[in-house]
XYZ file of C-alpha atoms in Angstrom:
617
model
C 15.587 -3.102 -33.893
C 13.600 -1.386 -31.096
C 13.465 2.338 -31.714
C 15.105 4.655 -29.146
C 14.284 8.318 -28.974
C 15.236 8.684 -25.324
C 17.354 11.384 -23.860
C 21.019 10.550 -23.461
C 21.850 12.925 -20.586
C 20.077 11.850 -17.189
C 18.418 14.659 -15.266
C 16.683 14.860 -11.764
C 14.647 17.671 -10.404
C 14.806 17.708 -6.577
C 15.796 14.130 -6.700
C 13.090 13.082 -9.148
C 13.826 11.469 -12.503
C 11.334 12.228 -15.245
C 8.954 9.301 -15.753
C 9.921 8.928 -19.296
C 13.492 8.323 -18.181
C 12.472 4.943 -16.491
C 12.733 1.563 -18.214
C 11.392 -1.631 -16.732
C 12.765 -5.079 -16.029
C 10.635 -8.044 -14.792
C 9.969 -11.762 -14.883
C 6.226 -12.152 -14.619
C 5.942 -11.665 -10.918
C 7.876 -8.505 -9.920
C 8.904 -5.367 -11.891
C 11.710 -2.834 -11.299
C 11.881 0.605 -12.651
C 15.392 1.676 -13.779
C 16.261 5.414 -14.170
C 18.409 6.635 -16.976
C 21.193 7.288 -14.425
C 21.434 3.721 -13.271
C 19.348 3.903 -10.217
C 16.642 1.209 -9.586
C 14.046 3.378 -7.826
C 10.991 0.981 -7.563
C 10.853 -2.727 -6.974
C 8.133 -4.537 -4.997
C 9.200 -8.029 -3.725
C 8.332 -10.618 -4.252
C 5.082 -9.467 -6.168
C 4.030 -6.312 -7.988
C 1.481 -5.660 -5.299
C 3.894 -6.413 -2.381
C 5.462 -3.581 -0.161
C 8.231 -1.731 -2.062
C 11.849 -2.913 -1.393
C 12.886 0.230 -3.258
C 10.554 3.272 -3.127
C 12.827 6.273 -4.171
C 10.307 6.849 -6.873
C 7.944 8.320 -4.165
C 10.554 9.442 -1.585
C 13.399 10.930 -3.545
C 15.538 11.846 -0.383
C 15.159 8.901 1.884
C 13.694 6.151 -0.403
C 15.201 2.837 -0.950
C 17.147 2.213 -4.206
C 19.760 0.175 -5.878
C 22.120 2.469 -7.857
C 24.900 1.502 -10.285
C 26.141 4.970 -11.462
C 29.395 6.203 -13.048
C 31.404 8.545 -10.787
C 32.300 10.864 -13.579
C 29.833 12.952 -15.784
C 28.341 10.606 -18.331
C 25.882 10.135 -21.162
C 23.773 7.081 -21.946
C 22.710 5.008 -24.826
C 20.023 2.469 -23.792
C 17.887 -0.124 -25.552
C 16.074 -3.266 -25.096
C 17.482 -6.250 -26.831
C 15.466 -7.149 -29.889
C 12.233 -8.947 -29.005
C 13.189 -9.078 -25.426
C 12.836 -7.371 -22.016
C 16.571 -7.610 -21.252
C 17.871 -4.061 -20.925
C 21.204 -2.863 -22.190
C 22.646 0.470 -21.177
C 25.978 1.964 -22.329
C 27.550 4.560 -20.094
C 30.015 6.858 -21.752
C 32.448 8.928 -19.762
C 35.497 10.966 -20.628
C 37.663 8.029 -19.610
C 35.783 5.038 -21.063
C 32.597 3.121 -22.061
C 30.829 0.323 -20.244
C 27.731 -1.737 -20.887
C 25.239 -2.666 -18.110
C 22.854 -5.598 -18.994
C 19.939 -5.882 -16.612
C 17.385 -8.642 -16.057
C 15.213 -10.014 -13.423
C 15.949 -13.574 -14.252
C 13.906 -16.616 -15.195
C 15.085 -20.044 -15.953
C 14.244 -22.632 -18.735
C 11.392 -23.870 -16.565
C 9.944 -20.470 -15.949
C 10.229 -17.866 -13.205
C 12.599 -18.608 -10.212
C 11.337 -19.502 -6.714
C 13.363 -16.402 -5.588
C 13.676 -12.965 -7.131
C 17.006 -12.673 -8.924
C 17.943 -9.210 -10.086
C 21.029 -9.307 -12.155
C 23.264 -6.439 -13.404
C 26.173 -7.520 -15.633
C 28.826 -4.758 -16.077
C 31.210 -5.052 -19.104
C 34.219 -2.818 -19.959
C 34.106 -1.742 -23.577
C 36.752 1.176 -23.777
C 39.117 2.715 -21.334
C 38.017 2.595 -17.690
C 34.780 3.555 -16.037
C 34.499 3.916 -12.254
C 31.083 2.959 -10.813
C 29.553 3.825 -7.435
C 27.300 0.937 -6.245
C 24.641 1.560 -3.585
C 21.994 -0.883 -2.145
C 19.590 0.890 0.343
C 16.464 -1.046 1.300
C 13.368 1.096 1.915
C 11.666 1.328 5.333
C 7.972 1.414 4.142
C 7.686 5.000 5.349
C 9.446 4.069 8.695
C 7.092 1.179 9.365
C 9.945 -1.365 9.373
C 13.657 -1.192 10.266
C 15.938 -3.163 8.042
C 18.717 -5.092 9.817
C 21.711 -7.019 8.597
C 22.393 -10.543 9.498
C 25.769 -12.151 9.273
C 25.802 -15.660 8.047
C 28.310 -18.218 6.866
C 27.094 -17.619 3.280
C 27.374 -13.850 3.546
C 25.526 -10.807 4.924
C 21.669 -10.796 4.446
C 19.265 -7.919 4.963
C 16.021 -8.487 6.623
C 13.100 -6.055 5.700
C 9.792 -7.251 7.317
C 9.791 -10.870 6.161
C 11.899 -10.119 3.015
C 15.475 -11.525 2.892
C 17.725 -9.754 0.449
C 21.374 -10.502 -0.284
C 23.788 -8.010 -2.079
C 25.705 -10.707 -4.127
C 28.621 -9.525 -6.312
C 31.708 -10.650 -8.019
C 35.112 -10.339 -6.370
C 36.166 -7.196 -8.336
C 33.402 -5.161 -6.615
C 35.018 -3.519 -3.597
C 32.536 -3.020 -0.644
C 33.392 0.171 1.177
C 30.608 0.134 3.751
C 28.013 -2.433 4.962
C 25.483 -1.958 7.752
C 21.940 -2.412 8.601
C 20.668 0.342 6.339
C 22.965 0.432 3.351
C 25.669 -1.259 1.338
C 28.149 0.980 -0.706
C 30.686 -0.336 -3.122
C 32.942 0.581 -5.968
C 33.638 -1.009 -9.320
C 36.139 -0.172 -12.048
C 35.736 -1.696 -15.556
C 38.575 -2.289 -18.032
C 38.545 -3.314 -21.560
C 37.126 -6.822 -21.792
C 36.068 -6.915 -17.995
C 33.008 -8.686 -16.827
C 31.570 -8.032 -13.428
C 28.282 -8.929 -11.801
C 26.123 -6.988 -9.318
C 23.042 -8.802 -8.094
C 20.332 -8.869 -5.537
C 18.695 -12.005 -4.356
C 15.462 -11.686 -2.465
C 12.634 -14.008 -0.987
C 9.746 -13.462 1.403
C 9.195 -15.728 4.390
C 11.155 -18.649 2.999
C 14.679 -19.701 2.820
C 17.083 -17.847 0.484
C 18.958 -19.797 -2.179
C 22.166 -18.418 -3.187
C 23.314 -19.608 -6.512
C 26.806 -19.236 -7.989
C 27.445 -16.015 -9.769
C 28.264 -17.776 -13.011
C 24.725 -19.407 -13.030
C 23.053 -15.885 -12.391
C 25.204 -14.441 -15.280
C 24.108 -17.374 -17.460
C 20.375 -16.833 -16.686
C 20.536 -13.283 -18.158
C 20.976 -15.074 -21.455
C 18.392 -17.818 -20.619
C 16.016 -14.944 -19.734
C 16.695 -13.185 -23.002
C 16.010 -16.511 -24.810
C 12.686 -16.966 -23.050
C 11.621 -13.450 -24.071
C 12.556 -13.933 -27.588
C 11.047 -17.376 -27.767
C 7.671 -16.001 -26.443
C 7.814 -13.260 -29.115
C 8.725 -15.798 -31.823
C 5.564 -17.694 -31.085
C 3.285 -14.776 -31.430
C 1.087 -14.771 -34.590
C 0.835 -11.012 -35.266
C 2.140 -10.307 -38.846
C 0.188 -7.027 -39.528
C 1.392 -3.386 -39.741
C 3.459 -1.580 -37.137
C 4.831 -4.962 -36.265
C 7.858 -3.776 -34.109
C 5.616 -1.399 -32.273
C 3.011 -4.183 -31.537
C 5.700 -6.585 -30.283
C 7.203 -3.908 -27.893
C 3.708 -3.238 -26.462
C 3.095 -7.028 -26.241
C 6.223 -7.209 -24.196
C 4.973 -4.283 -22.023
C 1.819 -6.231 -21.282
C 3.770 -9.363 -20.718
C 5.424 -7.412 -17.776
C 1.978 -7.071 -16.165
C 0.920 -10.631 -16.574
C 1.183 -12.232 -13.071
C 2.323 -15.681 -13.813
C 1.554 -17.277 -10.413
C -2.093 -16.785 -10.873
C -2.872 -15.461 -14.321
C -3.960 -12.030 -13.069
C -3.179 -8.987 -15.092
C -2.123 -5.830 -13.231
C -3.314 -2.428 -14.449
C 0.207 -1.056 -13.940
C 3.223 -1.862 -11.731
C 3.439 1.296 -9.797
C 1.355 3.302 -7.226
C 0.723 7.050 -6.851
C 2.484 8.341 -9.879
C 0.324 11.530 -10.611
C -1.971 12.256 -13.376
C -1.192 15.866 -12.968
C 2.122 16.936 -11.221
C 1.337 18.324 -7.757
C -2.293 16.996 -7.883
C -4.177 14.559 -5.813
C -5.190 12.103 -8.416
C -2.539 9.687 -7.554
C -3.707 5.879 -7.462
C -2.416 2.507 -6.784
C -2.776 0.403 -9.953
C -0.922 -2.753 -8.857
C -4.062 -4.698 -8.885
C -6.140 -6.528 -11.401
C -9.099 -4.676 -12.743
C -11.867 -6.589 -14.428
C -11.917 -4.022 -17.309
C -8.274 -3.746 -17.914
C -7.977 -7.473 -17.612
C -10.645 -8.065 -20.322
C -9.126 -5.607 -22.730
C -5.776 -7.028 -22.242
C -7.147 -10.476 -22.967
C -8.468 -8.961 -26.260
C -5.022 -7.717 -27.054
C -3.375 -11.055 -26.199
C -5.778 -12.777 -28.506
C -5.088 -10.329 -31.256
C -1.319 -11.309 -31.070
C -1.690 -14.888 -30.529
C -0.658 -15.060 -26.938
C -3.003 -18.060 -26.084
C -1.402 -19.200 -22.906
C -1.799 -15.776 -21.275
C -5.379 -15.203 -22.701
C -6.606 -18.408 -21.444
C -5.051 -18.059 -17.914
C -6.339 -14.582 -17.498
C -9.814 -15.340 -18.551
C -9.888 -18.449 -16.255
C -8.545 -16.469 -13.413
C -11.214 -13.724 -13.974
C -14.057 -16.119 -14.116
C -12.797 -18.066 -10.979
C -12.213 -14.952 -8.910
C -15.657 -13.495 -9.675
C -17.136 -16.832 -8.793
C -15.221 -17.021 -5.540
C -16.274 -13.546 -4.373
C -19.560 -13.458 -6.036
C -22.255 -13.090 -6.840
C -21.524 -9.479 -7.867
C -18.176 -8.876 -9.533
C -15.940 -6.324 -7.697
C -14.010 -3.768 -9.796
C -10.659 -5.104 -9.036
C -8.840 -7.744 -7.006
C -5.390 -8.567 -5.637
C -3.182 -10.427 -7.928
C -3.650 -13.592 -5.906
C -7.322 -13.277 -6.209
C -8.000 -11.957 -2.650
C -9.758 -8.744 -1.879
C -7.694 -5.456 -1.764
C -7.201 -4.022 1.675
C -8.728 -0.514 2.393
C -6.576 2.447 1.189
C -3.990 3.927 3.281
C -2.079 7.134 2.847
C 1.681 6.797 4.127
C 3.326 10.115 4.795
C 5.616 10.220 1.893
C 6.585 13.285 -0.305
C 5.228 11.464 -3.458
C 6.539 11.925 -6.904
C 7.422 15.646 -7.358
C 5.381 16.507 -4.330
C 2.214 14.974 -5.616
C 0.168 13.766 -2.634
C -1.374 11.675 -1.194
C 0.526 8.527 -1.795
C -1.834 5.697 -1.852
C -1.519 1.976 -0.943
C -4.620 -0.031 -1.797
C -7.429 1.203 -3.763
C -11.004 2.085 -2.511
C -12.666 1.721 -5.975
C -12.877 -1.998 -5.373
C -16.580 -1.739 -4.070
C -17.691 0.773 -6.748
C -20.559 -0.145 -9.054
C -19.307 -0.258 -12.576
C -21.938 -1.525 -15.031
C -19.346 -1.706 -17.909
C -17.955 -4.847 -16.367
C -20.820 -6.632 -17.725
C -19.921 -5.781 -21.237
C -16.263 -6.424 -20.656
C -16.814 -10.035 -19.501
C -19.478 -10.969 -22.049
C -17.502 -9.484 -24.987
C -14.271 -11.182 -23.853
C -16.104 -14.519 -23.698
C -17.100 -13.886 -27.322
C -13.624 -13.106 -28.386
C -12.336 -16.098 -26.651
C -14.750 -18.349 -28.495
C -14.163 -16.563 -31.738
C -10.519 -17.202 -31.507
C -11.306 -20.953 -31.565
C -11.537 -21.890 -27.915
C -14.253 -23.425 -25.737
C -15.702 -22.263 -22.438
C -16.606 -24.683 -19.743
C -19.833 -25.254 -18.044
C -19.138 -23.379 -14.901
C -17.878 -20.228 -16.965
C -21.052 -20.415 -19.172
C -23.101 -20.336 -15.951
C -21.311 -17.426 -14.674
C -21.781 -15.562 -18.016
C -25.571 -16.128 -17.757
C -25.545 -14.896 -14.192
C -23.787 -11.826 -15.303
C -26.228 -11.303 -18.264
C -29.098 -11.455 -15.839
C -27.561 -9.113 -13.499
C -26.926 -6.675 -16.357
C -30.591 -6.962 -17.332
C -31.675 -6.306 -13.663
C -29.325 -3.479 -12.972
C -28.740 -1.308 -16.169
C -31.052 1.367 -15.033
C -28.983 2.117 -11.902
C -26.534 4.890 -11.613
C -22.877 3.887 -11.444
C -19.273 5.290 -11.172
C -18.612 4.924 -14.932
C -15.498 3.736 -16.706
C -13.568 6.605 -15.217
C -14.446 5.701 -11.654
C -15.966 8.958 -10.730
C -16.983 9.688 -7.169
C -20.526 10.953 -8.264
C -22.839 8.100 -9.105
C -24.576 9.134 -12.329
C -26.286 7.669 -15.511
C -23.095 7.417 -17.533
C -23.968 6.745 -21.146
C -20.973 4.750 -21.932
C -21.940 2.330 -19.032
C -25.450 1.887 -20.657
C -23.841 1.240 -24.041
C -21.663 -1.502 -22.336
C -24.774 -3.082 -20.996
C -26.229 -3.067 -24.505
C -23.062 -4.782 -25.603
C -23.200 -7.348 -22.731
C -26.685 -8.357 -23.715
C -25.998 -8.425 -27.371
C -23.113 -10.837 -26.740
C -25.331 -12.874 -24.346
C -27.973 -13.323 -27.109
C -25.409 -14.171 -29.772
C -23.718 -16.718 -27.459
C -27.172 -18.299 -26.576
C -28.138 -18.586 -30.223
C -24.746 -20.323 -30.939
C -25.325 -22.846 -28.207
C -22.690 -21.587 -25.801
C -25.092 -20.165 -23.173
C -28.380 -21.496 -21.871
C -31.167 -20.041 -24.043
C -33.737 -19.748 -21.250
C -33.252 -15.976 -20.743
C -32.537 -15.082 -24.434
C -35.985 -13.350 -24.969
C -35.684 -11.413 -21.804
C -32.046 -10.252 -22.795
C -33.402 -9.290 -26.221
C -36.154 -7.096 -24.683
C -33.893 -5.424 -22.145
C -31.334 -4.676 -24.940
C -34.034 -2.860 -26.875
C -34.907 -0.860 -23.806
C -31.346 0.107 -23.205
C -30.978 1.368 -26.688
C -34.229 3.334 -26.399
C -32.845 4.903 -23.133
C -29.646 5.829 -24.793
C -31.146 7.491 -27.787
C -33.702 9.266 -25.617
C -31.366 10.419 -22.768
C -27.856 9.923 -23.884
C -27.951 11.659 -27.246
C -27.666 15.513 -27.576
C -29.012 17.016 -30.742
C -27.520 20.266 -29.778
C -24.026 18.892 -29.344
C -24.416 16.415 -32.130
C -22.892 13.797 -29.721
C -23.479 11.202 -27.218
C -23.074 12.583 -23.715
C -20.934 11.568 -20.897
C -23.881 11.447 -18.473
C -27.427 12.747 -18.180
C -26.668 15.544 -15.660
C -24.799 17.812 -18.083
C -23.696 18.214 -21.666
C -20.251 16.855 -21.064
C -18.314 14.686 -23.415
C -16.562 11.481 -22.738
C -13.570 10.207 -24.874
C -14.329 6.498 -23.754
C -17.059 6.568 -26.504
C -14.230 5.494 -28.752
C -14.599 2.022 -27.224
C -18.267 1.858 -28.228
C -18.055 1.914 -32.017
C -19.996 -1.345 -32.135
C -22.951 0.030 -30.409
C -26.423 0.120 -32.203
C -27.556 0.098 -35.843
C -26.290 2.086 -38.741
C -28.235 5.140 -37.727
C -26.689 5.005 -34.273
C -23.198 4.594 -36.013
C -23.712 7.752 -37.906
C -24.337 9.471 -34.567
C -21.231 7.762 -33.267
C -19.245 9.327 -36.246
C -20.549 12.664 -35.166
C -19.709 11.983 -31.479
C -16.078 11.316 -32.528
C -15.822 14.436 -34.504
C -17.049 16.582 -31.531
C -14.810 14.732 -29.124
C -11.784 15.501 -31.220
C -12.743 19.197 -31.482
C -13.387 19.642 -27.852
C -11.191 17.083 -25.940
C -8.344 17.028 -28.385
C -4.840 18.525 -28.114
C -3.475 17.730 -31.508
C -3.711 13.856 -31.719
C -4.126 13.590 -27.855
C -7.222 13.413 -26.075
C -8.368 14.260 -22.497
C -10.710 11.809 -20.934
C -13.782 13.999 -20.547
C -14.969 17.565 -20.381
C -13.072 19.471 -17.637
C -10.202 16.898 -17.273
C -7.706 19.297 -18.756
C -7.918 21.374 -15.627
C -6.207 18.630 -13.367
C -4.613 16.000 -15.537
C -2.901 15.225 -18.943
C -4.092 13.582 -21.875
C -5.030 9.868 -21.705
C -2.891 7.839 -24.084
C -5.357 4.883 -24.658
C -8.132 7.224 -25.641
C -6.538 8.265 -28.799
C -5.395 4.699 -29.696
C -9.171 3.584 -29.040
C -10.259 6.353 -31.373
C -8.078 4.909 -34.085
C -9.744 1.545 -33.648
C -13.191 3.332 -33.660
C -12.414 5.279 -36.773
C -11.515 2.162 -38.673
C -14.726 0.371 -37.492
C -16.753 3.263 -38.777
C -14.964 3.458 -42.180
C -12.670 6.337 -41.583
C -9.430 4.532 -42.354
C -7.435 7.371 -43.645
C -8.135 9.503 -40.664
C -7.347 6.596 -38.508
C -4.010 6.114 -40.135
C -3.060 9.856 -39.634
C -4.123 9.673 -35.983
C -2.032 6.431 -35.463
C 1.043 7.957 -37.037
C 0.702 11.133 -35.037
C 0.295 9.195 -31.744
C 3.388 7.036 -32.364
C 5.321 10.241 -32.767
C 4.280 11.523 -29.293
C 4.246 8.158 -27.401
C 7.475 6.580 -28.730
C 9.963 8.424 -26.527
C 11.030 5.818 -24.088
C 11.906 2.478 -25.662
C 8.271 1.768 -26.447
C 7.194 1.840 -22.846
C 4.200 4.107 -21.953
C 2.631 5.684 -18.846
C -1.011 6.494 -18.526
C -1.055 10.104 -19.566
C 0.954 12.748 -21.299
C 1.489 16.509 -20.460
C 0.243 17.929 -23.831
C 2.397 21.118 -23.327
C 5.675 19.306 -22.727
C 5.273 15.724 -23.996
C 6.391 14.365 -20.537
C 4.889 11.217 -19.256
C 2.352 11.332 -16.323
C 0.676 8.482 -14.277
C 1.490 4.953 -13.378
C 3.757 2.708 -15.582
C 4.029 0.563 -17.527
C 0.245 1.219 -18.158
C -1.502 -1.668 -19.465
C -4.388 0.401 -21.112
C -1.957 2.380 -23.114
C -0.227 -0.684 -24.482
C -3.303 -2.788 -25.199
C -5.024 0.347 -26.905
C -2.018 0.701 -29.215
C -1.985 -3.084 -30.087
C -5.828 -2.732 -30.739
C -5.285 0.229 -33.097
C -2.594 -1.480 -35.040
C -4.473 -4.576 -35.290
C -7.656 -2.792 -36.639
C -5.701 -1.001 -39.354
C -4.121 -4.302 -40.338
C -7.351 -6.217 -40.436
C -8.964 -3.416 -42.608
C -6.004 -3.444 -44.986
C -6.271 -7.277 -45.381
C -9.972 -6.928 -45.983
C -9.308 -4.386 -48.696
C -6.764 -6.651 -50.341
C -9.178 -9.548 -50.107
C -11.944 -7.541 -51.755
C -9.497 -6.378 -54.576
C -8.489 -9.928 -55.227
C -12.106 -11.129 -55.537
C -12.894 -8.234 -57.665
C -9.917 -8.974 -59.984
C -10.757 -12.663 -60.069
C -14.323 -11.804 -61.108
C -13.082 -9.382 -63.835
C -10.856 -12.187 -65.218
C -13.653 -14.462 -65.516
């Protein structure tokens, strides 16, 4: 059973619901954010990186939304169905109790050609009156929705998107015009109603019978459960891993195999701050780390599709890999800043992302290590991908001495130590793959020499004896929590330095079990969820299992507050969620931490069994 530690009484502050009050529904192409009070405040149609049909999340007064809310005061009990992303919410009022089951539907053959957002309303006790409101967004006044009357019903047109408010006969429509549909629904014991939206972009709109839409809620539930049933993860924290796997599955874009970093834009890293970015695109780094998580849980189809998509899109736009791409594999448009209030007055709101042309040397390590993991999982890379990996290894050997933006995509180009370690990692994997016959061995000796030079540079310039830690960059004595990803760097002497680095990071960047990303980050943003889970994995790799277990349990306590869904950051003072959601890095890091602890326990048991067998002999 999915754990639920969510609040039961919805609240809004100046129209904004807390980020930890949002659940998600999706079908592998689009994703909707559902507030605890029954309002869908975010949905981009037809894809996660399309313009928003509902944008109340960033414009609480005038933004588009699709609300299904009791007219009386109410409390809420909400959960995901077991092993599923179908959402169930029970609304309890003084006069009755009703259940709303929500899904963006798929079929037995996969996702629908159209977007089908279904909300089934069932009466459980007494009567519950619901207000229903469908208000399409205007994309910050850029478009003007208009209603078209057809023989099949009224259709709203929003800049190439057609959307139909399609409901059962017991839903009474009070008002319907270009900008809004308002309706009323009353449940009784045993009643069953349907409130749906159908949407397409630049194509004919199919209008299926309501009973088929209702049936597809159960089909979608079966598809989710069937996917989970085929996962191979049987280790510790099983329910937590499954829920994070379902969170990552939201972000896997089925039309192409791309993996979105998150499904929202401009949700702030610090309330009222300016670090509000558009994460609805596929980052090479995030995709590689997600592929690792998919391999750990046995999601082979998703890992293969994502790795193939990455290799293909880099070749298409090469020779140099870009930081991120659109979900269809095209280049991201230059960033724009619509004049929206933003979440809790956090501006600017951003559409697009200008980091796409940054230099991030860590991508070489991401791609080569992912290839190694893919092969270790029993798969085979093709000749074109092997050639690409050789090209990337040679680029890395050529460019590792350059300044870059680092993993945190800082504006200042510096010699970031974590980037150099990632280059060491890239060439290490290239050498290993060449020795195993997967890559052409022509450049192996060169890769070995450059790897040694990288290591010498890191130990000379990246280590601070005074701090007892590897530094963030060479221009200051700052610390960087992303060192938690670098536990495999170097030899045993270097790993002892990494143990020391982790101790110093926890002392200086830690807030309890939580970690800020780097020195000075606490001034403008919350703690970064993935960093703590990465540190769990790092501690396990360096032999600190008991400490890793304590940190894992402490982090589960602070992050498991919203049906298992996570954003990017936490406010360490209040525990409130910050940043875009659902955040892929948070979920993949949690899976990696659980997997590392499980693998370590299995190795210990194996060693004990061998020792016992030897003793018996």
